[in-house]
XYZ file of C-alpha atoms in Angstrom:
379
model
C 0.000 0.000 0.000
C 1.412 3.387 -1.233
C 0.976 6.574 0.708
C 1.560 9.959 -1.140
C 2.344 12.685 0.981
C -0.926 15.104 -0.944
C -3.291 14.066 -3.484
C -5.155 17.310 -5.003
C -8.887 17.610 -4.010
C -11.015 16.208 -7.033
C -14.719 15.820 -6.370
C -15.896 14.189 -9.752
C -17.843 17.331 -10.786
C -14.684 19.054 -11.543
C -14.561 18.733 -15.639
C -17.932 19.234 -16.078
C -17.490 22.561 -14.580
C -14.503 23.101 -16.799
C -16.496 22.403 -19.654
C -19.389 24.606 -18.748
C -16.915 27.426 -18.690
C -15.561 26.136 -22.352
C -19.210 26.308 -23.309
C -19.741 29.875 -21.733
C -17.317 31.329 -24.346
C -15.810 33.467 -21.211
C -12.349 31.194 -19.958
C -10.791 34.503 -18.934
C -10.908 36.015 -15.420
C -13.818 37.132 -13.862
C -16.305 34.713 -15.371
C -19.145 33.202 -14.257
C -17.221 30.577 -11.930
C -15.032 33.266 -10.578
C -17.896 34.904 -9.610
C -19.560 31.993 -7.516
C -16.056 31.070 -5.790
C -16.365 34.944 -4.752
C -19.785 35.074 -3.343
C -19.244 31.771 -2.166
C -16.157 33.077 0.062
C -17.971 36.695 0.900
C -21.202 34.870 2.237
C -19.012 31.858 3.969
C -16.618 34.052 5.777
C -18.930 37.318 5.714
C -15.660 39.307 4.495
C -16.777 43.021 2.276
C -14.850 42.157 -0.535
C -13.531 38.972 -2.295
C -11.224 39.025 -5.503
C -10.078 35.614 -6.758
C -6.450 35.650 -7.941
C -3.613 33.829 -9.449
C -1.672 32.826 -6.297
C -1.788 33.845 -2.728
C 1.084 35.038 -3.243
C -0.264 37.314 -5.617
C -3.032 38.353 -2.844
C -0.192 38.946 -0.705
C 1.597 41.256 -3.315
C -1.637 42.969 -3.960
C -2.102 43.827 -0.248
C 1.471 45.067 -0.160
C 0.461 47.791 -3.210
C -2.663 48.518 -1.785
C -0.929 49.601 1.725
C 1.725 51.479 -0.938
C 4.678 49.567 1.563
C 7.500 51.763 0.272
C 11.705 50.952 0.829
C 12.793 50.911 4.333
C 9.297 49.907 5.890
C 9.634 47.198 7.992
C 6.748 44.581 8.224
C 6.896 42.134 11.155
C 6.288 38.422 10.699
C 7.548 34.676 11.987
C 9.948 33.139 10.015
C 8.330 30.038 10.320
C 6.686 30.498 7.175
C 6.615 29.992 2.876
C 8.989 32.378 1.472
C 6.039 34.695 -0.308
C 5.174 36.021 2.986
C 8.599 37.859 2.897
C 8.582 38.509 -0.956
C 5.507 40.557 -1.243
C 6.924 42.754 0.770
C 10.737 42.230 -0.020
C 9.407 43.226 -3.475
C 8.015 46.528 -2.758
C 11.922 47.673 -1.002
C 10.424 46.710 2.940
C 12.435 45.012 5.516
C 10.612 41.493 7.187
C 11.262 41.822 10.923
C 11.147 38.403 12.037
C 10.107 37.040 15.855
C 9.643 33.908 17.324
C 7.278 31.662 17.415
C 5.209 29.926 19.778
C 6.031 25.793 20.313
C 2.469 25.106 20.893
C 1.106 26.068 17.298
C 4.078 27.305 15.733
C 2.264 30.624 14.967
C 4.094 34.080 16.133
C 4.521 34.592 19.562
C 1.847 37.535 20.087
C 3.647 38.869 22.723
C 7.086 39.618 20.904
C 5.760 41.358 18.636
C 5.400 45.042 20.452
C 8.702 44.790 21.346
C 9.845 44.848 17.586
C 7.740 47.646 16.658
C 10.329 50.603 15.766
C 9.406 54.288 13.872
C 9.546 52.349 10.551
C 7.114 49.552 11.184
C 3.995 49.399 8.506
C 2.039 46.249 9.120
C 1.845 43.172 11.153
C 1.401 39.927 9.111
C 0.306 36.541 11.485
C 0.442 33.623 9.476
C -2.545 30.670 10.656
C 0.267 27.937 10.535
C -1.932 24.730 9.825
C -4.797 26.578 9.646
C -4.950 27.245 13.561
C -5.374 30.470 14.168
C -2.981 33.179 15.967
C -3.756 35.209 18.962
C -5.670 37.832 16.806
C -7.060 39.487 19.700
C -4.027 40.787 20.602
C -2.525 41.017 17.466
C -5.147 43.512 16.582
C -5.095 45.357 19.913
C -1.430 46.063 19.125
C -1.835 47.033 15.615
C -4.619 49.414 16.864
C -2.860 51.327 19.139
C 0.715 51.298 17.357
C -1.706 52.370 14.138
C -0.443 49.311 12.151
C -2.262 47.401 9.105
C -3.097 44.127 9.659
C -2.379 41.370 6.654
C -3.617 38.182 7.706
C -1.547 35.115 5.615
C -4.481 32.756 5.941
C -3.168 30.512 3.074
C -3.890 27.307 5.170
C -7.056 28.968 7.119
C -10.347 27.978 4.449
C -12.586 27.107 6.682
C -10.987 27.892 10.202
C -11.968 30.251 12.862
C -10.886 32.423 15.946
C -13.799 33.247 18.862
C -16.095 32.092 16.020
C -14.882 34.555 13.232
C -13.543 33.274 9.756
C -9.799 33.944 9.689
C -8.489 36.073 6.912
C -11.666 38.824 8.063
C -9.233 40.753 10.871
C -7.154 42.024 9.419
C -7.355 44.723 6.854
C -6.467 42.123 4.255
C -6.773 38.329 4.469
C -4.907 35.945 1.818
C -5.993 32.522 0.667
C -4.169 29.987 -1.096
C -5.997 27.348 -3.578
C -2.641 25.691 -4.774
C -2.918 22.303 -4.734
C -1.344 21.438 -1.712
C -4.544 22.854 0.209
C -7.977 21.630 1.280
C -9.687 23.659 -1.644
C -7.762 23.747 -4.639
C -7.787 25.855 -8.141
C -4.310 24.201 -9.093
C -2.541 27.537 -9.190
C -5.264 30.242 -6.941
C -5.558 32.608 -4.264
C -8.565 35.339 -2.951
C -7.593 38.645 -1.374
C -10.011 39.583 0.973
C -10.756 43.015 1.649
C -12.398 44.375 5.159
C -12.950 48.193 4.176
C -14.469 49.090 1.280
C -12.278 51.808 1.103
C -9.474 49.496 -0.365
C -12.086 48.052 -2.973
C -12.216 50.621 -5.955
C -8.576 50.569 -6.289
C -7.824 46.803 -5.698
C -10.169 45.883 -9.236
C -7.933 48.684 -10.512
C -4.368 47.152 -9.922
C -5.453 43.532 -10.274
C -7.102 44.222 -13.551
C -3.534 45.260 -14.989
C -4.243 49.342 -13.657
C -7.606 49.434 -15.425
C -10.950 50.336 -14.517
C -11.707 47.107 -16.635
C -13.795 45.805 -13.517
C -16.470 48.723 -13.972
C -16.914 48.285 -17.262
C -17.433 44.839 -17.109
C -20.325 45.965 -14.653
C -21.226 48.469 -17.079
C -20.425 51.323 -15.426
C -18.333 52.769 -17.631
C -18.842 53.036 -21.216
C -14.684 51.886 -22.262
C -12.050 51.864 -19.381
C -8.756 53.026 -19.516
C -5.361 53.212 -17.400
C -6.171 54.608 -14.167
C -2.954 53.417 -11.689
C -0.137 51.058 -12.020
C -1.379 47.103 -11.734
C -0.643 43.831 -12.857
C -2.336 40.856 -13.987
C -3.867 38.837 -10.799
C -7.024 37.046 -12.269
C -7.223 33.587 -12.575
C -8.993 31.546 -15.134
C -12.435 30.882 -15.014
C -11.823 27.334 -15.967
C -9.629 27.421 -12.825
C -12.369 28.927 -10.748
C -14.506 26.306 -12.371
C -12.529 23.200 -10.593
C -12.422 25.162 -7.703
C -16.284 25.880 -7.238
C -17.074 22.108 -7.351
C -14.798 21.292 -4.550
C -16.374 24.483 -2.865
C -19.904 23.476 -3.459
C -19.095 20.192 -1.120
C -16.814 22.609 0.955
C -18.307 21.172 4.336
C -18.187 17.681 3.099
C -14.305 17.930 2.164
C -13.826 19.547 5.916
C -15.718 17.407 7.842
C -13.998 14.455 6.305
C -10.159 15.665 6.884
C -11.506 16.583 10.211
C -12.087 12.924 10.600
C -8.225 11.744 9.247
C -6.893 14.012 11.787
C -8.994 12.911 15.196
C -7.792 9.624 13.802
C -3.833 10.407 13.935
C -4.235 12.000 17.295
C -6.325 9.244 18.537
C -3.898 6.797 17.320
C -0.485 7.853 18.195
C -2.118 9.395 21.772
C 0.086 6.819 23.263
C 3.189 7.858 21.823
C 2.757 11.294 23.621
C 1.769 10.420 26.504
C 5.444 8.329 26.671
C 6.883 11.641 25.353
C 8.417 9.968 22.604
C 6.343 12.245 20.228
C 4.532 15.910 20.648
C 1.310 16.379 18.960
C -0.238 19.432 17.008
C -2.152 21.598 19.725
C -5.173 23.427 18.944
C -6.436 26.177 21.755
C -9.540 26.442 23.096
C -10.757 29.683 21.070
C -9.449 28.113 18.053
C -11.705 26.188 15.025
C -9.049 24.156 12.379
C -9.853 22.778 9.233
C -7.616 19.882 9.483
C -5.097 21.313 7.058
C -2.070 18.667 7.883
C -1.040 16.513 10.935
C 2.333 16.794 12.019
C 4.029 15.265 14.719
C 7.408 16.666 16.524
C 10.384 14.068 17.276
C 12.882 14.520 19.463
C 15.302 15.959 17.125
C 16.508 16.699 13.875
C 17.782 13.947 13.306
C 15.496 11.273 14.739
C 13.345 12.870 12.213
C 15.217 12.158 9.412
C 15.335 7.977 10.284
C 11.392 8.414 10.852
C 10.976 9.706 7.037
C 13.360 7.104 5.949
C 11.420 4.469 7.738
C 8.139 5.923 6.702
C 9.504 5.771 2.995
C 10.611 2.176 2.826
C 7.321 1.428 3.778
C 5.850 3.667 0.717
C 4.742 6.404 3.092
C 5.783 9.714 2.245
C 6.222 12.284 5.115
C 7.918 15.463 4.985
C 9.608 18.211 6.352
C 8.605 21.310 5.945
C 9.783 25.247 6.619
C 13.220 25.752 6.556
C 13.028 29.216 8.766
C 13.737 32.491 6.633
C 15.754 33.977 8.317
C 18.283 31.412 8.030
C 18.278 30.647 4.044
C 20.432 33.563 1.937
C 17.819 36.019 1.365
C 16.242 36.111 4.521
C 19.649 37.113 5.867
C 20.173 39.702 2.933
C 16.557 40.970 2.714
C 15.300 41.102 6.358
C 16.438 40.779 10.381
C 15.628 38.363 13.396
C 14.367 40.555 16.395
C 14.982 39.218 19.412
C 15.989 35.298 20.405
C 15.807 32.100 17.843
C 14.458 30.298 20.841
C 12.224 28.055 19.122
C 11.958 29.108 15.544
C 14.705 26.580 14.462
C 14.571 24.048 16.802
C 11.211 23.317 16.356
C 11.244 23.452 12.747
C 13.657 20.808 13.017
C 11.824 18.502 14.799
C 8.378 18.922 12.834
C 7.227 16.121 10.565
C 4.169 16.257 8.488
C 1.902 12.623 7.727
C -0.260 12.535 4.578
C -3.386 14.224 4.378
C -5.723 14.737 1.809
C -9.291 14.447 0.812
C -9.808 10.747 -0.179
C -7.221 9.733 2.893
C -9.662 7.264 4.648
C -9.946 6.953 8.546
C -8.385 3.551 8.084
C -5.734 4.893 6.364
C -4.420 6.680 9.040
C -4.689 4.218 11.528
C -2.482 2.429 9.459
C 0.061 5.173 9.215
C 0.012 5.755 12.628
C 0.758 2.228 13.258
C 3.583 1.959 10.911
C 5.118 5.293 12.903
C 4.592 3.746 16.333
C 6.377 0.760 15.025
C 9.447 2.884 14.420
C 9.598 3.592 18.125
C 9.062 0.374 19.227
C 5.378 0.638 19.781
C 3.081 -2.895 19.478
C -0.609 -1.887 18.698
């Protein structure tokens, strides 16, 4: 029995969606799928403003513009994170000010983050590692009185919550990702979502290549024209197309990762409790979507016989961050404030299991098993 570490979402109604689009005569962006995938997100997560887009990196990038982050801000963020968390902002000239994170979720530590505010500080952006939310109580309560934007990297965070409240709606901007690693998927996607309707006008305008393309496709306007510098951010509708059937069954995908995950933790419970292995932790306010399971080993290098065990057994288990502020660029580009106290050591520990749609209960039961018997566990 093989085990691949992801298999993309695919709900069966996925080409005939495609096709519809075909049929439509409208494959560009801002068709009639992109449109449902909007509404879809605006009425699920109750956000002002959705805008499907290529990447979430590209709703990251768009955010940066829309702030107008200019060279020699500094944003602050974990570096416990992908690398376009940093480049959106790296792009536009700013300096990521990185801080630790916290060993129970791996998100940012909330409270090292006022401490790394300085006069040059723009924006704040928490990252939902695993789609567990950060403490964005706080996180907002800082950025209010410090008069800080918040941009919420909710790439992981369809479908979860904080005190009941959809993450990627805190912040001023929230940023989805649809890639195929994640529990929704478009192949290549993202959404910005906007929480003032201030930002709205102009974030058609720069995502529609610095046209007012948007209003004239509303009819609006009677031609558009240049009105602000932009770029090209819309997906295609036949990718919003694939993405709207997985989104139609959106509950149906959660509620069934939801039930691979209870079974890892139920399974290698034992494990823990011997404290050969730590398990993800999910606070109290918090509502996850079951993104991945990870475990942590003891070290570094116990982690590296666990994948190679895993793998002779045709289970593939991975890694995952390397920390930013360690690799080239993240030394060149941006700064660590304050101790590496967990940041890298926990990274190094951290081993993700497969998880995907598809992955029955059973399935990871069996998993589990084949990771207990690596440390020597009987079932």
């Amino acid at each position: 029995m093989k085990f691949n570490f992801n298999v993309p979402p695919y709900t069966g109604k996925e080409a005939e969606y495609i096709g519809q689009a075909v049929k439509n005569q409208k494959i560009c962006g801002d068709g009639e799928f992109t449109k449902k995938c909007s509404r879809w997100i605006e009425e699920k997560t109750g956000t002002k403003k959705c805008l499907l887009t290529t990447s979430c990196t590209h709703a990251t990038e768009l955010a940066a513009l829309l702030l107008d982050i200019q060279p020699g801000d500094e944003v602050i963020m974990p570096s416990y994170t992908f690398v376009s968390t940093a480049n959106a902002f790296v792009l536009r000239g700013a300096v990521p000010v990185f801080v630790d994170i916290r060993p129970d979720t791996m998100n940012m530590d909330e409270k090292l983050i006022e401490a790394a505010i300085t006069e040059k500080t723009r924006a704040i952006v928490p990252v939902h590692y695993a789609g567990v939310s950060c403490e964005m109580d706080v996180i907002m309560d800082i950025a209010k009185r410090h008069n800080l934007y918040v941009v919420e990297d909710a790439a992981q965070g369809v479908m979860s919550s904080y005190k009941g409240k959809a993450l990627g709606t805190f912040g001023e901007f929230g940023c989805f990702s649809f890639h195929e690693t994640k529990n929704y998927s478009m192949g290549e996607g993202g959404a910005l979502l906007i929480r003032d309707e201030a930002f709205v006008e102009r974030a058609e305008i720069i995502r529609e290549k610095g046209t007012d393309r948007s209003k004239y496709a509303r009819g609006e306007v009677d031609k558009y024209t240049w009105r602000d510098f932009g770029s090209s951010y819309l997906p295609s509708d036949m990718n919003a197309a694939y993405l709207y059937a997985q989104l139609e069954v959106a509950e149906e995908i959660n509620n069934a990762r939801l039930a691979i995950w209870n079974c890892y933790d139920k399974a290698l419970a034992p494990l823990a409790d011997k404290g050969r292995i730590e398990l993800p932790v999910v606070p109290e306010d918090c509502v996850h979507n079951a993104h991945m399971f990870y475990i942590k080993t003891a070290d570094i290098e116990e982690r590296a016989a666990l994948i190679s065990f895993l793998k002779e057994n045709e289970i593939w288990a991975v890694s995952h961050y390397i920390p930013l502020h360690t690799a080239p660029a993240g030394r060149e580009h941006g700064r660590f404030h304050g101790e590496d106290r967990y940041t890298t050591r926990e990274s190094e520990r951290l081993l993700r299991l497969p998880m995907y749609y598809k992955l029955r209960p059973e399935d990871a039961v069996y998993i589990s098993g084949k990771v207990k018997e690596f440390y020597g566990m009987e079932d």
